[in-house]
mmCIF file with all atom_site columns, C-alpha atoms in Angstrom:
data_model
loop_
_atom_site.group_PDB
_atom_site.id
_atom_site.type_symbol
_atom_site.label_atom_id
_atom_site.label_alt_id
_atom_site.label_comp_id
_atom_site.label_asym_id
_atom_site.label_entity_id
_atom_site.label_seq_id
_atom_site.pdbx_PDB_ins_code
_atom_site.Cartn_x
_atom_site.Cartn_y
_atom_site.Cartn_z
_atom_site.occupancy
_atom_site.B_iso_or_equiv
_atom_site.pdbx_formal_charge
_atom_site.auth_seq_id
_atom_site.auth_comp_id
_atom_site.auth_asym_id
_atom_site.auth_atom_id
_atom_site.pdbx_PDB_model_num
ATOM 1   C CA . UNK A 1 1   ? 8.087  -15.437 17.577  1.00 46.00 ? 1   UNK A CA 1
ATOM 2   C CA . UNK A 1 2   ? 11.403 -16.968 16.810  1.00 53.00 ? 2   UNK A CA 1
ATOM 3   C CA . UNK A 1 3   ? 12.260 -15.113 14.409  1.00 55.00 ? 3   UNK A CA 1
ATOM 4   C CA . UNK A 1 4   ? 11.601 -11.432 16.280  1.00 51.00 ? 4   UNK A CA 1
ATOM 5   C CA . UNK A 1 5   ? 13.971 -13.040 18.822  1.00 57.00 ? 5   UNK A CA 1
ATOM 6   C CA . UNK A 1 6   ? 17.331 -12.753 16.316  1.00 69.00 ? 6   UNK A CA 1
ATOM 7   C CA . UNK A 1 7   ? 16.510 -9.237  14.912  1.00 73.00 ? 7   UNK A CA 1
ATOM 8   C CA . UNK A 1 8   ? 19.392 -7.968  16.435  1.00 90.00 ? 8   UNK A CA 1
ATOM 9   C CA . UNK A 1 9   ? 19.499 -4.248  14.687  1.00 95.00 ? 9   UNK A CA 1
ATOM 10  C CA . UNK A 1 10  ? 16.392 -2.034  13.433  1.00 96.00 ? 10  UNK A CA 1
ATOM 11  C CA . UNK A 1 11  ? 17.064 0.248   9.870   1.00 97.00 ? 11  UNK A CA 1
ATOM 12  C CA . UNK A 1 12  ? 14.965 2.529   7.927   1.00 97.00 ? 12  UNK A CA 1
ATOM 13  C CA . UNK A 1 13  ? 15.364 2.944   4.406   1.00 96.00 ? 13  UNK A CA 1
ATOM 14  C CA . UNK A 1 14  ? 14.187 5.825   2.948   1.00 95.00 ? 14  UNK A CA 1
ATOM 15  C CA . UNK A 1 15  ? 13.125 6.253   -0.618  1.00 94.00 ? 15  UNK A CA 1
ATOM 16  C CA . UNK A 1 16  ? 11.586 8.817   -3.123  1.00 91.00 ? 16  UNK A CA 1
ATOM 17  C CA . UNK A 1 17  ? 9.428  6.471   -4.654  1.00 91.00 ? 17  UNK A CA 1
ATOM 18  C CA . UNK A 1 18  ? 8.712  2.644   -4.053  1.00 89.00 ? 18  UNK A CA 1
ATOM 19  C CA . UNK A 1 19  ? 10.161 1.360   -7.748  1.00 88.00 ? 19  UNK A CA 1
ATOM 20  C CA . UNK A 1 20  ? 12.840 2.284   -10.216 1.00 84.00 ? 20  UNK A CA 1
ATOM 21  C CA . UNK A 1 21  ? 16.593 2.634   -10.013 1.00 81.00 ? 21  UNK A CA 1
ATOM 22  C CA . UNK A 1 22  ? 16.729 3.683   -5.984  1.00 84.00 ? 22  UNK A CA 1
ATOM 23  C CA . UNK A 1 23  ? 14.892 0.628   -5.187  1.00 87.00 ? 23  UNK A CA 1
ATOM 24  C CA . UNK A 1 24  ? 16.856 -1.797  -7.071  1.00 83.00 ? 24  UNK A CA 1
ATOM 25  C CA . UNK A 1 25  ? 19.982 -0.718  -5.798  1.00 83.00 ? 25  UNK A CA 1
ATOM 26  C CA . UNK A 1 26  ? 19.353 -0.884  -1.799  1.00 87.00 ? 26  UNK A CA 1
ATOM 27  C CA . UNK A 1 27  ? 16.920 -4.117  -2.460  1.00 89.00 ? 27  UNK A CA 1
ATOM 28  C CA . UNK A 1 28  ? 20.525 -6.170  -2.667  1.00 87.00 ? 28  UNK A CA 1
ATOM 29  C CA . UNK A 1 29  ? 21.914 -4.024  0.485   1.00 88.00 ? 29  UNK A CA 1
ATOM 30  C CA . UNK A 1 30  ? 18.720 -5.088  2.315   1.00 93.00 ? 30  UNK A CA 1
ATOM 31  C CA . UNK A 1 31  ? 18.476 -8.410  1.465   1.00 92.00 ? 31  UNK A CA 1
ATOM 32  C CA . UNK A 1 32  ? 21.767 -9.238  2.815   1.00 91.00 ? 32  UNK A CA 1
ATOM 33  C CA . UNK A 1 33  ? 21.470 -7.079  6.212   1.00 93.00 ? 33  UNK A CA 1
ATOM 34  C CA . UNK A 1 34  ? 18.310 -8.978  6.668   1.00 94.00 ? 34  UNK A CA 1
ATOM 35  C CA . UNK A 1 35  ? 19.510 -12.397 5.936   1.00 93.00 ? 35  UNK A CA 1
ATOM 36  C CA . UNK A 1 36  ? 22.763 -12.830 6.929   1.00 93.00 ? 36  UNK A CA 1
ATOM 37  C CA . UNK A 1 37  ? 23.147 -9.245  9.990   1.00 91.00 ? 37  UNK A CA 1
ATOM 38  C CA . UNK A 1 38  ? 19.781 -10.028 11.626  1.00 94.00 ? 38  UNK A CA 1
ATOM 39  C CA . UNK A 1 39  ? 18.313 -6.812  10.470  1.00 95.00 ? 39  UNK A CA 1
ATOM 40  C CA . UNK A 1 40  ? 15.195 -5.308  9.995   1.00 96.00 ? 40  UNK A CA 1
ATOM 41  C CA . UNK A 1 41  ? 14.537 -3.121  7.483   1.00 96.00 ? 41  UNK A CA 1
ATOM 42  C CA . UNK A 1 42  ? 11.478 -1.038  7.607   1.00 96.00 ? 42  UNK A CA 1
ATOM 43  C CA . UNK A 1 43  ? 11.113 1.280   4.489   1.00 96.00 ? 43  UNK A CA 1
ATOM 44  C CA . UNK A 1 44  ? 9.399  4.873   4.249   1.00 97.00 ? 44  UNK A CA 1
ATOM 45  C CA . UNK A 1 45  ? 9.331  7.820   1.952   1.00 95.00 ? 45  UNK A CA 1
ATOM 46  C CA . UNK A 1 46  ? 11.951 10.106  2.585   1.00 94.00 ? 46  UNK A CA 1
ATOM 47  C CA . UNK A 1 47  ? 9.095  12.863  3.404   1.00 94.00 ? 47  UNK A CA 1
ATOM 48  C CA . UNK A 1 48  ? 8.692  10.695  6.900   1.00 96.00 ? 48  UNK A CA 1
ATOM 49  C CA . UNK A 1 49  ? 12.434 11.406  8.253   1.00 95.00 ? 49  UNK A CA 1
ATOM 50  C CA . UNK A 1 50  ? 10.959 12.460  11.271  1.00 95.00 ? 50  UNK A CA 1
ATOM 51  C CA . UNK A 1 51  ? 10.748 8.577   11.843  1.00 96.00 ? 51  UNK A CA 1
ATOM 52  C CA . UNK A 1 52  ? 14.824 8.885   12.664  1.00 96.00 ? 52  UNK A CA 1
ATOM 53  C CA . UNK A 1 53  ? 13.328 10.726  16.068  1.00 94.00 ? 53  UNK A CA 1
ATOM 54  C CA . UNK A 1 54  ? 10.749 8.469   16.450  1.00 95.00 ? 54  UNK A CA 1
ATOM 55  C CA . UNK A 1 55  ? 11.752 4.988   15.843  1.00 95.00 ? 55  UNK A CA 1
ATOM 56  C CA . UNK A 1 56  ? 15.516 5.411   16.707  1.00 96.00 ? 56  UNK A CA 1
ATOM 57  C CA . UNK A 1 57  ? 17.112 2.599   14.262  1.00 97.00 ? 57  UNK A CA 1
ATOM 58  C CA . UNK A 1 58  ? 20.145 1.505   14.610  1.00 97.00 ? 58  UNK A CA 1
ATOM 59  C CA . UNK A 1 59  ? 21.402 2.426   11.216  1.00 96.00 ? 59  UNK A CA 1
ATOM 60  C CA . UNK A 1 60  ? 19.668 4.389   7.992   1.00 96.00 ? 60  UNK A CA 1
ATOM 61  C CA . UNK A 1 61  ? 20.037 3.370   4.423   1.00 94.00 ? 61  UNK A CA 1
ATOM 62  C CA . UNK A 1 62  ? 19.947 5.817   1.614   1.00 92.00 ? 62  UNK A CA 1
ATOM 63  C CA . UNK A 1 63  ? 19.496 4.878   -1.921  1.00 85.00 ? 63  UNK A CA 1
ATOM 64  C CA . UNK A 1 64  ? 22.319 6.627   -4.417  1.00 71.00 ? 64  UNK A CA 1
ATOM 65  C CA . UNK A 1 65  ? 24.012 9.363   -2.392  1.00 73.00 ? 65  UNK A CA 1
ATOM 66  C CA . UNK A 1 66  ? 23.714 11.859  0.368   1.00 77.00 ? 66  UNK A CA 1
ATOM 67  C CA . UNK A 1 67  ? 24.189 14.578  -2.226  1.00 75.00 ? 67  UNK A CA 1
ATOM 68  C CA . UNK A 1 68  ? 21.768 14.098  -4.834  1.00 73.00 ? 68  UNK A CA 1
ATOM 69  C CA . UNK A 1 69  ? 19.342 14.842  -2.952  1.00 83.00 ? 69  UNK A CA 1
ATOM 70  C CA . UNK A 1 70  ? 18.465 17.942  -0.403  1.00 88.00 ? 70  UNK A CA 1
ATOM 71  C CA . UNK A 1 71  ? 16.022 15.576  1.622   1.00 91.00 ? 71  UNK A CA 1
ATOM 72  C CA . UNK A 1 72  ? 18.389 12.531  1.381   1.00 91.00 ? 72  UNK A CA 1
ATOM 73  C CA . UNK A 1 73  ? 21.323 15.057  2.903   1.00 91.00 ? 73  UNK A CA 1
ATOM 74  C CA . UNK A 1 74  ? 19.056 16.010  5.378   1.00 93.00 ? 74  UNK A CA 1
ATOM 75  C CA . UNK A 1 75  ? 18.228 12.800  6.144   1.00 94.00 ? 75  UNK A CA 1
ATOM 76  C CA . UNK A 1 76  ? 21.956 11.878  6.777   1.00 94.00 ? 76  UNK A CA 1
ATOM 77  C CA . UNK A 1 77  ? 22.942 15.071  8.836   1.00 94.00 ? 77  UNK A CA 1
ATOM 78  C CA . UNK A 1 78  ? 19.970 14.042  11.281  1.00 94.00 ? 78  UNK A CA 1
ATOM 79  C CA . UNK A 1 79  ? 20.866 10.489  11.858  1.00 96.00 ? 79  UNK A CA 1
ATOM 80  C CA . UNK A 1 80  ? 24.283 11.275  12.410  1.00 95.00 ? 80  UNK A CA 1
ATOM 81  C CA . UNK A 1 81  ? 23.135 13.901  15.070  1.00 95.00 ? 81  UNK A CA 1
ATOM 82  C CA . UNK A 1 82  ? 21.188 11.315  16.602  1.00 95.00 ? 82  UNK A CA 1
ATOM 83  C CA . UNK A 1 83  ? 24.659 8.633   16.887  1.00 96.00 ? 83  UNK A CA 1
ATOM 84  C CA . UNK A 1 84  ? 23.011 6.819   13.720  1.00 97.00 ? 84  UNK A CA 1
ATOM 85  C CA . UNK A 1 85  ? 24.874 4.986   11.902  1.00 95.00 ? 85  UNK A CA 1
ATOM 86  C CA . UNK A 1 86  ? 24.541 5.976   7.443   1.00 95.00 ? 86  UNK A CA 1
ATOM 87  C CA . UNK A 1 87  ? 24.724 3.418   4.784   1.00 92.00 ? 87  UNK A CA 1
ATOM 88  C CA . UNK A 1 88  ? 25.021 5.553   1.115   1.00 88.00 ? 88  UNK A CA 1
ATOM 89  C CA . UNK A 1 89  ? 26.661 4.970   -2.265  1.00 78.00 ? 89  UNK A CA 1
ATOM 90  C CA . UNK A 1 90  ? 28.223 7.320   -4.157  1.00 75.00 ? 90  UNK A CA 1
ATOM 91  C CA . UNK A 1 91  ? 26.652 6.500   -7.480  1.00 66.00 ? 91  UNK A CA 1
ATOM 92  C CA . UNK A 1 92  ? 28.043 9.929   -9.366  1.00 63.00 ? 92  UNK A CA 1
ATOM 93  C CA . UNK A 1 93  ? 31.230 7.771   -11.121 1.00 61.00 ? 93  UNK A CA 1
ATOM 94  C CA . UNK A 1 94  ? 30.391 9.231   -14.782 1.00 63.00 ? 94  UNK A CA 1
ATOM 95  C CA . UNK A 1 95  ? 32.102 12.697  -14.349 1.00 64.00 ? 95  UNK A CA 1
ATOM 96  C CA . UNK A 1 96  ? 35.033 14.371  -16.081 1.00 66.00 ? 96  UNK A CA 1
ATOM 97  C CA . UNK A 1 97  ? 37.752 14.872  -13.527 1.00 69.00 ? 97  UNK A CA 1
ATOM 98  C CA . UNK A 1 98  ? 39.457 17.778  -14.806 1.00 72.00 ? 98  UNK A CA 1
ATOM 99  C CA . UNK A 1 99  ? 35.823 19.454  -14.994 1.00 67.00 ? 99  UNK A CA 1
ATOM 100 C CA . UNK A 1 100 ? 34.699 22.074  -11.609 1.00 68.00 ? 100 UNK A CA 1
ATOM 101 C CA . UNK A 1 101 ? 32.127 19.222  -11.050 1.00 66.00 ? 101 UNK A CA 1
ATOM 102 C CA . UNK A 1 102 ? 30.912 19.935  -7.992  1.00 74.00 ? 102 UNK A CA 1
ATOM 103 C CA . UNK A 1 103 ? 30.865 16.625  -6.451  1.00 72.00 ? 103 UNK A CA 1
ATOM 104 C CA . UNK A 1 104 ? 28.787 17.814  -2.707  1.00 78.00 ? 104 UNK A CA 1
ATOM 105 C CA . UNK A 1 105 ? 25.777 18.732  -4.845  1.00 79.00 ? 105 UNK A CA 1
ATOM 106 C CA . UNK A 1 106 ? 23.333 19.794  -1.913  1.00 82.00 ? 106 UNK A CA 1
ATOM 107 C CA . UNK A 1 107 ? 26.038 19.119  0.530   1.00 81.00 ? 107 UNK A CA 1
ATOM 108 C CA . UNK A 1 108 ? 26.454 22.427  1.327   1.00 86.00 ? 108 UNK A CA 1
ATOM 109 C CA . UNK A 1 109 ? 28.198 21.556  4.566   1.00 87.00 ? 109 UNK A CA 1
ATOM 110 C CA . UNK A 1 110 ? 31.179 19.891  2.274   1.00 87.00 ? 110 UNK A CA 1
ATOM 111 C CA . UNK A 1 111 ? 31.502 16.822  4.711   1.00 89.00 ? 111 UNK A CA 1
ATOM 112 C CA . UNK A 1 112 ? 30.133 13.147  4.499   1.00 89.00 ? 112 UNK A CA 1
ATOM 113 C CA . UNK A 1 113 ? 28.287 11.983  7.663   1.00 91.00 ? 113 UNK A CA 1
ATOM 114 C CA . UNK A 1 114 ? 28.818 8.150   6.507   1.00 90.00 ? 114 UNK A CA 1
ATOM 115 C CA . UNK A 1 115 ? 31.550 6.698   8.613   1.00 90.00 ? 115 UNK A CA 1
ATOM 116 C CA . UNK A 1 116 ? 32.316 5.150   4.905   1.00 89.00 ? 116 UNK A CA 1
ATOM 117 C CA . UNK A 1 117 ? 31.376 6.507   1.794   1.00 86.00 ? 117 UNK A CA 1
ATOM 118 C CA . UNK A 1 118 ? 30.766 3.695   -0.574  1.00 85.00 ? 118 UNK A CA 1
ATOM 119 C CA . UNK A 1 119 ? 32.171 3.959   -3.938  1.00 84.00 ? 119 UNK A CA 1
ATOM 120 C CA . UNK A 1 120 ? 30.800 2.156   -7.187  1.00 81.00 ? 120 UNK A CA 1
ATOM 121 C CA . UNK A 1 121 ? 34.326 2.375   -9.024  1.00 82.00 ? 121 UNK A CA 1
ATOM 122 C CA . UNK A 1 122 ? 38.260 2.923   -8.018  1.00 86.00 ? 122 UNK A CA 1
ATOM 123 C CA . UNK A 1 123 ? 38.567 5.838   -10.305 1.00 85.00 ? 123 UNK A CA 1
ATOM 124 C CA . UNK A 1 124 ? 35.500 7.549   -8.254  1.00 83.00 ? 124 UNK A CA 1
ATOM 125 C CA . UNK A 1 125 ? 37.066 6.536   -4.921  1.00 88.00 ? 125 UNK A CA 1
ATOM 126 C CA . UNK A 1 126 ? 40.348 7.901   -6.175  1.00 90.00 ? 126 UNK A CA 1
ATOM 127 C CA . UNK A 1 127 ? 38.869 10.960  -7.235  1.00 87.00 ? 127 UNK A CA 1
ATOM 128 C CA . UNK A 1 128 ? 37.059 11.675  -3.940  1.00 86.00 ? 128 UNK A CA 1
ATOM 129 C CA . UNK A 1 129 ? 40.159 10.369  -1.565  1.00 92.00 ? 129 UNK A CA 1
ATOM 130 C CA . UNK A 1 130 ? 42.118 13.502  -3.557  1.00 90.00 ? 130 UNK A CA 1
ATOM 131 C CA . UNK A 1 131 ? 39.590 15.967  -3.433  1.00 87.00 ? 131 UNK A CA 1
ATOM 132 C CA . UNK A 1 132 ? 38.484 15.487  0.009   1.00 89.00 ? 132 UNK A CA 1
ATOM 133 C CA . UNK A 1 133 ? 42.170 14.781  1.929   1.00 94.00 ? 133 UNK A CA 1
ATOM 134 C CA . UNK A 1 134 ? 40.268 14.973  5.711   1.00 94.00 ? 134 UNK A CA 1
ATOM 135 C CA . UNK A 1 135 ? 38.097 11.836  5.039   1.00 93.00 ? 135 UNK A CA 1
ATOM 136 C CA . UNK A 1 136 ? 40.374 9.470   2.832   1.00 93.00 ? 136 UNK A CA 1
ATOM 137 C CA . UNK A 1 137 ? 40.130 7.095   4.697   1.00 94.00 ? 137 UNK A CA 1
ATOM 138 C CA . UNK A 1 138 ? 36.504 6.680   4.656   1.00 92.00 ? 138 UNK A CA 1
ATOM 139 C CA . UNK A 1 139 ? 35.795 6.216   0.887   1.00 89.00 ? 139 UNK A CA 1
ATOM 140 C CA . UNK A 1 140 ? 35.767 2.405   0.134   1.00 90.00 ? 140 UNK A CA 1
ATOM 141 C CA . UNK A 1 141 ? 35.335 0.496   -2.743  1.00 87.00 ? 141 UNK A CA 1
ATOM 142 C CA . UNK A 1 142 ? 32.344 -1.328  -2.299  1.00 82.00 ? 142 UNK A CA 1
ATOM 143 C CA . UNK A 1 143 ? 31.653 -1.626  -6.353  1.00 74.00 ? 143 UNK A CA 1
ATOM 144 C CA . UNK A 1 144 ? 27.487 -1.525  -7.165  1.00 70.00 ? 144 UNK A CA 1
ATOM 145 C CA . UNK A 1 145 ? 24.594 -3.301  -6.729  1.00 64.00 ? 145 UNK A CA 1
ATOM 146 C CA . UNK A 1 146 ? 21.575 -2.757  -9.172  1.00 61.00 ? 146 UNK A CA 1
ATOM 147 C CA . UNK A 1 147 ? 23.235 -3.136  -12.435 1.00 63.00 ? 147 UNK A CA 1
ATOM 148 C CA . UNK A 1 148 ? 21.382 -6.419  -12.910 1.00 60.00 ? 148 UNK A CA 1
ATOM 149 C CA . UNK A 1 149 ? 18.304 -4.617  -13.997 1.00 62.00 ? 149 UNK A CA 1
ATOM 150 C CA . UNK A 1 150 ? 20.121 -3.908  -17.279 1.00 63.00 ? 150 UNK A CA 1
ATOM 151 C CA . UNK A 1 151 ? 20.220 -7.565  -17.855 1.00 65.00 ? 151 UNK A CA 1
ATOM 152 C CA . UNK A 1 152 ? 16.181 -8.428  -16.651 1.00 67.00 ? 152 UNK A CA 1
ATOM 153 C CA . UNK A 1 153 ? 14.373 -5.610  -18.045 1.00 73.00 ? 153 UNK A CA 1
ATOM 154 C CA . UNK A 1 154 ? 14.208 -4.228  -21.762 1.00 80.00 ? 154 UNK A CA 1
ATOM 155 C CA . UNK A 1 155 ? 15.450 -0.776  -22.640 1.00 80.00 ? 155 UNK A CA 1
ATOM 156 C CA . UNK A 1 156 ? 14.999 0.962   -26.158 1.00 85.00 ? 156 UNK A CA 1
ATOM 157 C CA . UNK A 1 157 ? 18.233 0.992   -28.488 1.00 85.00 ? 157 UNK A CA 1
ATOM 158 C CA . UNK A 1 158 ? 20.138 4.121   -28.691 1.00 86.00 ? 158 UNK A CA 1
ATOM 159 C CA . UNK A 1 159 ? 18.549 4.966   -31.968 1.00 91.00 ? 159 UNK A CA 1
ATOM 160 C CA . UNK A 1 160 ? 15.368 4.207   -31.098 1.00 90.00 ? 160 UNK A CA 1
ATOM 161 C CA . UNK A 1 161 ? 15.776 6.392   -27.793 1.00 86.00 ? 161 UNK A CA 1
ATOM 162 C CA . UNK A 1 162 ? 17.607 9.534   -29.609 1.00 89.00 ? 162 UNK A CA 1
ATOM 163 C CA . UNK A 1 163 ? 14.270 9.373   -32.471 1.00 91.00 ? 163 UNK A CA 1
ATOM 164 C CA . UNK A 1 164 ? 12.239 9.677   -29.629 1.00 87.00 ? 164 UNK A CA 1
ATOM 165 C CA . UNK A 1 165 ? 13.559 12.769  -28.141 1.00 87.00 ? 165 UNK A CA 1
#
C-alpha cells in the first residue's frame, strides 16, 4: 500500500511488439522514471491508443520516434491534444545530410508535439536545429539508451550476414 502512496505520475508506453529493439530502448527510460520520478509505467500495444482518452496519464512514452511510425505520430498528436506530456527519441542519426532525406517521415503535419525532441547524437541535433529553425530550441541531446544489447546478445558477422542474403 506504501508503495501506491509515492506514485506520483501515471505513463503509458506504447509499443509495436513486446521484444526487440523498441523495447530495449524505453526499458532504460522506464526504469529510471519508475525508480527514481515515482512513475508508473503501464505498457500497451500501440493499437490501444484509445487508452490516452481513457486512462489520462500524465505523460506517454514512445519507443524510436514520432515519425517512423503513422500510429506512433498519431499517438503523439493525440496526447498532445489532450495537454499530455511526449517522451520520443529521434533514433534516425544514420542519414546523409546533403541528401532530400525527408526527416518528418509520416509527420505530415511537419511539427514535433514533444516539448523536447531527444536526440541520440550532436550531428543529428544539429541537423534538425537547422532544418527546423521554429523548434531549435527543443531538440536536446539526450545521447541513446539500448545500445547495450550489442554487447549481451550475439549477432552474425558481416560476412556471414551478406552470404545469407
Amino acid at each position: 500500500m506504501e508503495e501506491l502512496n509515492k506514485i506520483r505520475y501515471k505513463a503509458i508506453c506504447f509499443l509495436q511488439e513486446d521484444k526487440g529493439r523498441d523495447v530495449e530502448i524505453v526499458l532504460p527510460i522506464v526504469y529510471a522514471a519508475e525508480k527514481f520520478l515515482n512513475c508508473k509505467v503501464q505498457f500497451e500495444l500501440k493499437w490501444n491508443a484509445h487508452l490516452i482518452y481513457k486512462d489520462k496519464p500524465d505523460f506517454v512514452i514512445i519507443p524510436a520516434n514520432c515519425i517512423g511510425s503513422k500510429m506512433y505520430h498519431d499517438i503523439a498528436k493525440y496526447a498532445y491534444s489532450q495537454n499530455i506530456k511526449i517522451f520520443s527519441f529521434i533514433s534516425e542519426g544514420n542519414f546523409n545530410e546533403k541528401s532530400s532525406f525527408d526527416f518528418f517521415g509520416f509527420n505530415d503535419d511537419r511539427y514535433f508535439y514533444q516539448d523536447y525532441i531527444c536526440c541520440w547524437s550532436k550531428r543529428t541535433q544539429k541537423h534538425y536545429q537547422l532544418k527546423v529553425p521554429k523548434q531549435k530550441k527543443q531538440f536536446v541531446l539526450t545521447g541513446a539508451s539500448g545500445f547495450d544489447r550489442f554487447k549481451f546478445y550475439d549477432f552474425m558477422s558481416k560476412t556471414e550476414f551478406l552470404k545469407k542474403i
